[in-house]
Coordinates of C-alpha atoms and ligand atoms in Angstrom, one line a residue:
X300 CA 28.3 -19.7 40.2
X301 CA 28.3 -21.0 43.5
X302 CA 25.2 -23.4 45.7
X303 CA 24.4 -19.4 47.4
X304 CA 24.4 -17.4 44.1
X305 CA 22.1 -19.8 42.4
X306 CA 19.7 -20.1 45.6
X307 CA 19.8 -16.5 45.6
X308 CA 19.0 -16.2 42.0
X309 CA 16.3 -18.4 42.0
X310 CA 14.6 -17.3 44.9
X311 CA 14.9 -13.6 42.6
X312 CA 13.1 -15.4 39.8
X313 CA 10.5 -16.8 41.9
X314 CA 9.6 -13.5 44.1
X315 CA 9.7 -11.9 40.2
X316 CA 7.1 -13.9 38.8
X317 CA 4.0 -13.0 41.3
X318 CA 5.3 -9.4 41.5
X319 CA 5.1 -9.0 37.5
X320 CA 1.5 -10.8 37.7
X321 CA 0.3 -8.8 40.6
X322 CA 1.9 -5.5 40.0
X323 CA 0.6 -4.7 36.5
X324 CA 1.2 -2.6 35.3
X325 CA 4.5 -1.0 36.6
X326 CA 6.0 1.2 33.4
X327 CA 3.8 3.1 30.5
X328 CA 1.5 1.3 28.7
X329 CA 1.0 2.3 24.8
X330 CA -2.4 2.5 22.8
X331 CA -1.5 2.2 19.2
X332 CA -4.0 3.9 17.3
X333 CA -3.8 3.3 13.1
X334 CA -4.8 6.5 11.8
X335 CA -3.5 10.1 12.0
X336 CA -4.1 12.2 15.7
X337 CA -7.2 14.1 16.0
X338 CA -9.5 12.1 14.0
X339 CA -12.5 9.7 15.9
X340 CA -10.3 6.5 17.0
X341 CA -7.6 9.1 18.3
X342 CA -10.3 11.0 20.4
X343 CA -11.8 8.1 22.0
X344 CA -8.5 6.7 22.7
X345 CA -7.1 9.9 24.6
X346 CA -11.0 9.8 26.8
X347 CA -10.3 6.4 27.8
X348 CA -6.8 7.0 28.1
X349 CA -6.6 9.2 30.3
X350 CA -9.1 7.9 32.7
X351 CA -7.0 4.4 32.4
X352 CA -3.8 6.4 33.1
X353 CA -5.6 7.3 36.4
X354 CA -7.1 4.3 37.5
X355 CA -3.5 2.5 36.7
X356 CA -1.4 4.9 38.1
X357 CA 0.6 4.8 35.1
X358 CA 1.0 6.8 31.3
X359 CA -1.0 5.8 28.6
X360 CA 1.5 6.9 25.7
X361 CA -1.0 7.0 22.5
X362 CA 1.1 6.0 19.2
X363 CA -0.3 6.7 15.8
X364 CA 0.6 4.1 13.5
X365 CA -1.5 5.5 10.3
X366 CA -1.6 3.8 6.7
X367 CA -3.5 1.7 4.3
X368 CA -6.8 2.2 6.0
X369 CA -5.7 1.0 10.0
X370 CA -3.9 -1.8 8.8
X371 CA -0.2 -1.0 9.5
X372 CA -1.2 0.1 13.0
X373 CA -2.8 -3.4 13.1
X374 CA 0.1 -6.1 11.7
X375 CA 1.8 -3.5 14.8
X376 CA -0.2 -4.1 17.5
X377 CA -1.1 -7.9 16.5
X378 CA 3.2 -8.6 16.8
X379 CA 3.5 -6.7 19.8
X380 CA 3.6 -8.6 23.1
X381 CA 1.0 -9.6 24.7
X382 CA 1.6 -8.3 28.0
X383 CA -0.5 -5.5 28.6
X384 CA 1.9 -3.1 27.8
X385 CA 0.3 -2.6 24.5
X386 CA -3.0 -2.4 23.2
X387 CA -5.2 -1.4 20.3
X388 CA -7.9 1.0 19.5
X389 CA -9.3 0.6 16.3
X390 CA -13.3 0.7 14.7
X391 CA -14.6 -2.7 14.6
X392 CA -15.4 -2.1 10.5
X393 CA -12.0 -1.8 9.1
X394 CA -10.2 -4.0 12.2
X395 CA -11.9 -6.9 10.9
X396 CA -12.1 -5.8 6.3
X397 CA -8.4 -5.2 6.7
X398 CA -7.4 -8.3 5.9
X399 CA -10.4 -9.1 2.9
X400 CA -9.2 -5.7 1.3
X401 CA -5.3 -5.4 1.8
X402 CA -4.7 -9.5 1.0
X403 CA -0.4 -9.4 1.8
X404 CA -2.4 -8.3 5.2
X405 CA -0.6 -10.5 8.1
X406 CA -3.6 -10.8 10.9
X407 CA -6.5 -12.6 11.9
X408 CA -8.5 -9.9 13.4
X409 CA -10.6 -12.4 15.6
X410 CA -7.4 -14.7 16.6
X411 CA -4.5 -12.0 17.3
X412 CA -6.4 -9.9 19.4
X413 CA -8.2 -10.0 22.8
X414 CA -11.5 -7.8 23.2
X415 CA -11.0 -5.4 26.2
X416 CA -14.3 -3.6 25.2
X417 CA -16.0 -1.2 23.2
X418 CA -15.4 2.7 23.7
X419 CA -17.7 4.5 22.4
X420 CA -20.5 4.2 19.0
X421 CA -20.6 6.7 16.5
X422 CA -22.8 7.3 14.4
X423 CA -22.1 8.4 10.7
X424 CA -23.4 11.6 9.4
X425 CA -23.2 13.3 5.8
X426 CA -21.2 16.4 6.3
X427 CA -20.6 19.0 3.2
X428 CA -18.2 21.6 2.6
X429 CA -20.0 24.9 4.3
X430 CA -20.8 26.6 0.7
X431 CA -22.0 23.2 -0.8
X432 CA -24.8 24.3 -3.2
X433 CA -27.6 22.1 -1.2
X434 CA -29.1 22.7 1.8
X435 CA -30.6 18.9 2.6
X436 CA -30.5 15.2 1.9
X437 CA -32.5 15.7 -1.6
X438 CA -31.0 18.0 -2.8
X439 CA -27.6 16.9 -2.1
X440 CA -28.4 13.3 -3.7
X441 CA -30.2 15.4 -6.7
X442 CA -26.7 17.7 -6.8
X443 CA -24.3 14.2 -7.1
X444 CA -26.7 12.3 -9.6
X445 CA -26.6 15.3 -12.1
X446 CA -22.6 15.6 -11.4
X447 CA -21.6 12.0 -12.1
X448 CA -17.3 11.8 -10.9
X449 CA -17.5 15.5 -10.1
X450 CA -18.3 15.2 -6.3
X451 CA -14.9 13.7 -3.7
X452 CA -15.3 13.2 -0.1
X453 CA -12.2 12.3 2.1
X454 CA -12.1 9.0 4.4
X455 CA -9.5 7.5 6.1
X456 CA -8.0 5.2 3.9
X457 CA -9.5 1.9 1.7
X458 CA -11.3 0.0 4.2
X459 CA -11.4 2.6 7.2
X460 CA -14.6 3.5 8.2
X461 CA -15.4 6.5 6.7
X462 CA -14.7 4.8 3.1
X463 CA -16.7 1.9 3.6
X464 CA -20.0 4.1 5.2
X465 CA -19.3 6.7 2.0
X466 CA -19.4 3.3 -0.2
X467 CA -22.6 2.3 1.1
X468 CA -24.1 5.7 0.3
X469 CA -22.9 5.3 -3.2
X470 CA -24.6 2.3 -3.6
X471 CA -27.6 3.2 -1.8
X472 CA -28.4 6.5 -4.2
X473 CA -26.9 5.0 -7.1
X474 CA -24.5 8.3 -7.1
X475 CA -20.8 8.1 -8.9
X476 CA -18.8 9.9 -6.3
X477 CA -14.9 10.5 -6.1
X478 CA -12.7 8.8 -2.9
X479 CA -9.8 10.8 -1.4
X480 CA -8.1 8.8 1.3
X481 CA -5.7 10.1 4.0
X482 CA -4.2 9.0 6.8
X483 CA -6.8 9.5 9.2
X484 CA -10.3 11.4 9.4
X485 CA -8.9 14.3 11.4
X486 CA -6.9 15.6 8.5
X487 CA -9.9 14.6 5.7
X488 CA -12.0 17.1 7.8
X489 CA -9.3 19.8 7.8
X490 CA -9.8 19.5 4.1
X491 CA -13.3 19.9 3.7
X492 CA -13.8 22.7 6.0
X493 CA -11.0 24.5 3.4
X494 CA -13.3 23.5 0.8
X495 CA -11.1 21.1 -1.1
X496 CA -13.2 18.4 -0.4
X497 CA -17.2 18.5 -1.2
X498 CA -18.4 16.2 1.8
X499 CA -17.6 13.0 4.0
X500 CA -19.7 9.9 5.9
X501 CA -18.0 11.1 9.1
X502 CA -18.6 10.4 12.9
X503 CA -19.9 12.2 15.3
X504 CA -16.6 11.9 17.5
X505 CA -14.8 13.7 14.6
X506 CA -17.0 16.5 13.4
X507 CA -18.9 17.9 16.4
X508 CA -16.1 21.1 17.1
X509 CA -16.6 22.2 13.3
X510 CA -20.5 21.8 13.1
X511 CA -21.1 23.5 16.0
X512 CA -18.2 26.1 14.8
X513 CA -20.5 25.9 11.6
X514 CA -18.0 25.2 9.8
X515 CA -19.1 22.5 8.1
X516 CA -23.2 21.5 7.1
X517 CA -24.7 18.4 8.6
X518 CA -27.4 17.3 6.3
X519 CA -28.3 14.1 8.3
X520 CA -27.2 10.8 10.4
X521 CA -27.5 7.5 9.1
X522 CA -29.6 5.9 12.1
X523 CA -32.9 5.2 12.3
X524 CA -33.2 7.9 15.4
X525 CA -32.1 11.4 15.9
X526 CA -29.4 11.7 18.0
X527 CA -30.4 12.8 21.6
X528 CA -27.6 15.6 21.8
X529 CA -28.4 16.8 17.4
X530 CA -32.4 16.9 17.6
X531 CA -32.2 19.6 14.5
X532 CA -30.3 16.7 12.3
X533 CA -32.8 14.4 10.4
X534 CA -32.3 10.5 10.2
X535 CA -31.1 9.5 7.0
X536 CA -35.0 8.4 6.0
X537 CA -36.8 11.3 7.2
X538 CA -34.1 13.6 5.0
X539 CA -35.2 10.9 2.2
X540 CA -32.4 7.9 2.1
X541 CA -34.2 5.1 4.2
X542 CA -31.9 2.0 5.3
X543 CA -28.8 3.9 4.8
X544 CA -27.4 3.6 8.8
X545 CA -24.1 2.5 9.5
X546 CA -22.3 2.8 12.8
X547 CA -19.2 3.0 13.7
X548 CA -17.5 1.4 17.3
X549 CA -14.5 2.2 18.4
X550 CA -12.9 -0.9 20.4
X551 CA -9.8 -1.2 22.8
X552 CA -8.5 -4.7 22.1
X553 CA -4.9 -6.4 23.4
X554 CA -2.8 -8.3 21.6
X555 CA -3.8 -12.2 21.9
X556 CA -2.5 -14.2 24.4
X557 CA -3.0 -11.8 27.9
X558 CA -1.8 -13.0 31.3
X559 CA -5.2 -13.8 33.4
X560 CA -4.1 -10.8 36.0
X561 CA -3.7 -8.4 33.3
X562 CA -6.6 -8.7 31.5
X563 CA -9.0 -9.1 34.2
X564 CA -7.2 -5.8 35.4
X565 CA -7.7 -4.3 32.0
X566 CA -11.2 -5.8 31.9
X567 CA -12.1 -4.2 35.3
X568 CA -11.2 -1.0 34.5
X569 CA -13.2 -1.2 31.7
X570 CA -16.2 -1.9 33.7
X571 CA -15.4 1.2 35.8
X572 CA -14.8 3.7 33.0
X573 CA -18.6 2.6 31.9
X574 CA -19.6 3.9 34.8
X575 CA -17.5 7.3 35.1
X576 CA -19.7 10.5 34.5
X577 CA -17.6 12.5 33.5
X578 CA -16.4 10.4 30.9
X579 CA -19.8 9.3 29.4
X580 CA -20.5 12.9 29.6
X581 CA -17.4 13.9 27.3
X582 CA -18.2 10.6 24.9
X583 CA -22.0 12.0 24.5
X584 CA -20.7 15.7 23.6
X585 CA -19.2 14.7 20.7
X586 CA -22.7 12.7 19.3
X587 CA -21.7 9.0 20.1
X588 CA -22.9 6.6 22.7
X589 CA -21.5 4.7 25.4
X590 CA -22.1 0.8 24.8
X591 CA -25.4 0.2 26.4
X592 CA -26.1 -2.6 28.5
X593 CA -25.4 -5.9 27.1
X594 CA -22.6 -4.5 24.6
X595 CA -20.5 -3.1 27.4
X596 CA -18.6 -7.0 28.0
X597 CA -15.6 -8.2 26.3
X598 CA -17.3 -10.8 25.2
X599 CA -20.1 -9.1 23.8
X600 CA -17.1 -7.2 21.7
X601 CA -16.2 -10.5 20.6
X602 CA -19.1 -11.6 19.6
X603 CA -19.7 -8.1 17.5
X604 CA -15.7 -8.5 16.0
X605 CA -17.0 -12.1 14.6
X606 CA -20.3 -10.7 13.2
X607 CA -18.8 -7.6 11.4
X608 CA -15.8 -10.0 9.9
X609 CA -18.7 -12.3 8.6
X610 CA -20.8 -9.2 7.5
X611 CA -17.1 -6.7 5.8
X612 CA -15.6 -9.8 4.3
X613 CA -19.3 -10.7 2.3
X614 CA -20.0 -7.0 1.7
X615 CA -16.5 -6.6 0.0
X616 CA -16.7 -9.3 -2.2
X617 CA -20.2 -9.1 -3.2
X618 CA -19.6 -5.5 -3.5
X619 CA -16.1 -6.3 -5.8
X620 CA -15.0 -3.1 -2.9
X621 CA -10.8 -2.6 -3.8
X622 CA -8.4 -0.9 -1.8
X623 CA -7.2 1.0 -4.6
Ligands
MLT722 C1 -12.3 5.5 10.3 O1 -12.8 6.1 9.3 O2 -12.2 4.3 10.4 C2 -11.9 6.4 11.5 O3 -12.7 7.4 11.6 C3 -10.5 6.9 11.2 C4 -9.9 7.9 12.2 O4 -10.1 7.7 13.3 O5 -9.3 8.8 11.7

């Protein structure tokens, strides 16, 4: 190579560099998502998506990595480059007991990954097969004490959210109940609404189109107040099961290691979507929350990811919780 080939290829790598940080992003970015299309995580990722996709002037191509309870999607996502090309969208819950349940697990759910910020909360809610022989709370605890390792519900996989919210309710009523895990809570719900399954501790993000198709029952949700947009459904204590409330959030997160540029970029649109109508609107029809004020940083994300890993990782091993 000659003294005016190598200027010219240096002066290339040079005017290369700024345009890669300032140009971001310039080709489709993918969301991996780690459980099967058309459950909760999948939903909130296409919302956001899309309005990303928009803002960036660019595709966001959603890829659903599904198996053992989000953890595939996340040894995925935590190799992947960390270039803003790909990022995550997982629940906090199973993001960070992935690793304490599925030990040949290869991340750190705090250290591999960057918080963006938090899409959406969803609370839990029992939901029954339509011709379930109870019509509230009581009497669906009083049907599952007297039929002891006759009653299934579906989740997610070991560790998503949907097991571990059904494993709290077991605990909480004393009840022996049957899990069924698939690949994502999308097809579980197919299942119940054929009747195969007798109920599920599913979100609001997942079952809205079939309760409202009343396809399903909704016996109550598992927060300490109604839900704004469900006034008929009871809290889990007024239908008689005080202290059960669990809560699923649905994060965007990058793999560790971001440019500056890129993440503020990823960061700032972020902050925009939070203020979107439309999309707080389409979040809000399907019973779950936008992150209120003070929960709606990437660092308050962080700060929640290294809570729940402290709070999953005790709660399985106290609760001797298996993935099989
Ligand atoms: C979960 O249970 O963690 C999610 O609801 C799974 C899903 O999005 O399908």
């Amino acid at each position: 190579m000659n003294f005016r080939s190598l200027l010219a290829l240096a002066c290339g790598l040079v005017a290369a560099a700024p345009a890669l940080a300032q140009d971001y992003p310039t080709k489709p970015i993918t969301i991996i998502v780690p459980f099967a299309a058309g459950g909760p995580t999948d939903v909130a990722a296409r919302i956001y998506g899309e309005y990303f996709s928009r803002q960036l002037g660019q595709q966001l191509v959603i890829e659903n990595v599904a198996g053992a309870g989000g953890t595939t999607g996340a040894v995925r996502a935590a190799r992947s480059a960390p270039d803003g090309y790909t990022l995550f969208v997982h629940n906090v819950a199973p993001h960070v007991a992935g690793p304490a349940l599925y030990p040949s697990t290869q991340y750190d759910p705090v250290k591999n990954f960057e918080p963006i910020g938090t899409l959406a909360f969803a609370a839990h809610y029992i939901v029954t097969r339509k011709n379930f022989p109870a019509n509230d709370l009581k009497e669906f605890i009083a049907y599952a004490k007297a039929n002891p390792g006759k009653l299934n519900y579906g989740s997610a996989g070991a560790g998503s959210a949907t097991h571990l919210a059904c494993v709290l309710f077991g605990q909480q009523t004393g009840t022996d109940i049957v899990h069924v895990p698939y690949r994502g809570t999308g097809p579980a719900l197919n299942d119940l609404v054929a009747g195969t399954l007798d109920f599920m501790c599913d979100q609001g993000l997942n079952m809205m189109g079939q309760y409202k198709g009343s396809t399903v029952k909704v016996l109550a949700v598992a927060q300490s107040a109604r839900f704004t947009g469900l006034p008929e459904i009871p809290t889990s204590a007024e239908a008689g099961l005080p202290g059960f409330e669990v809560t699923a959030a649905t994060a965007m997160y990058a793999p560790a290691g971001l440019p500056a540029n890129v993440r503020t970029k990823l960061v700032n649109t972020m902050a925009a979507a939070y203020k979107d109508a439309e999309l707080r609107k389409r979040i809000e029809d399907l019973a779950s929350e936008m992150p209120a004020a003070g929960q709606n940083t990437p660092e308050a994300l962080g700060a929640f990811t290294q809570k729940e890993a402290a709070r999953w990782t005790d709660a399985i091993k106290k609760g001797n919780i298996k993935a099989q």
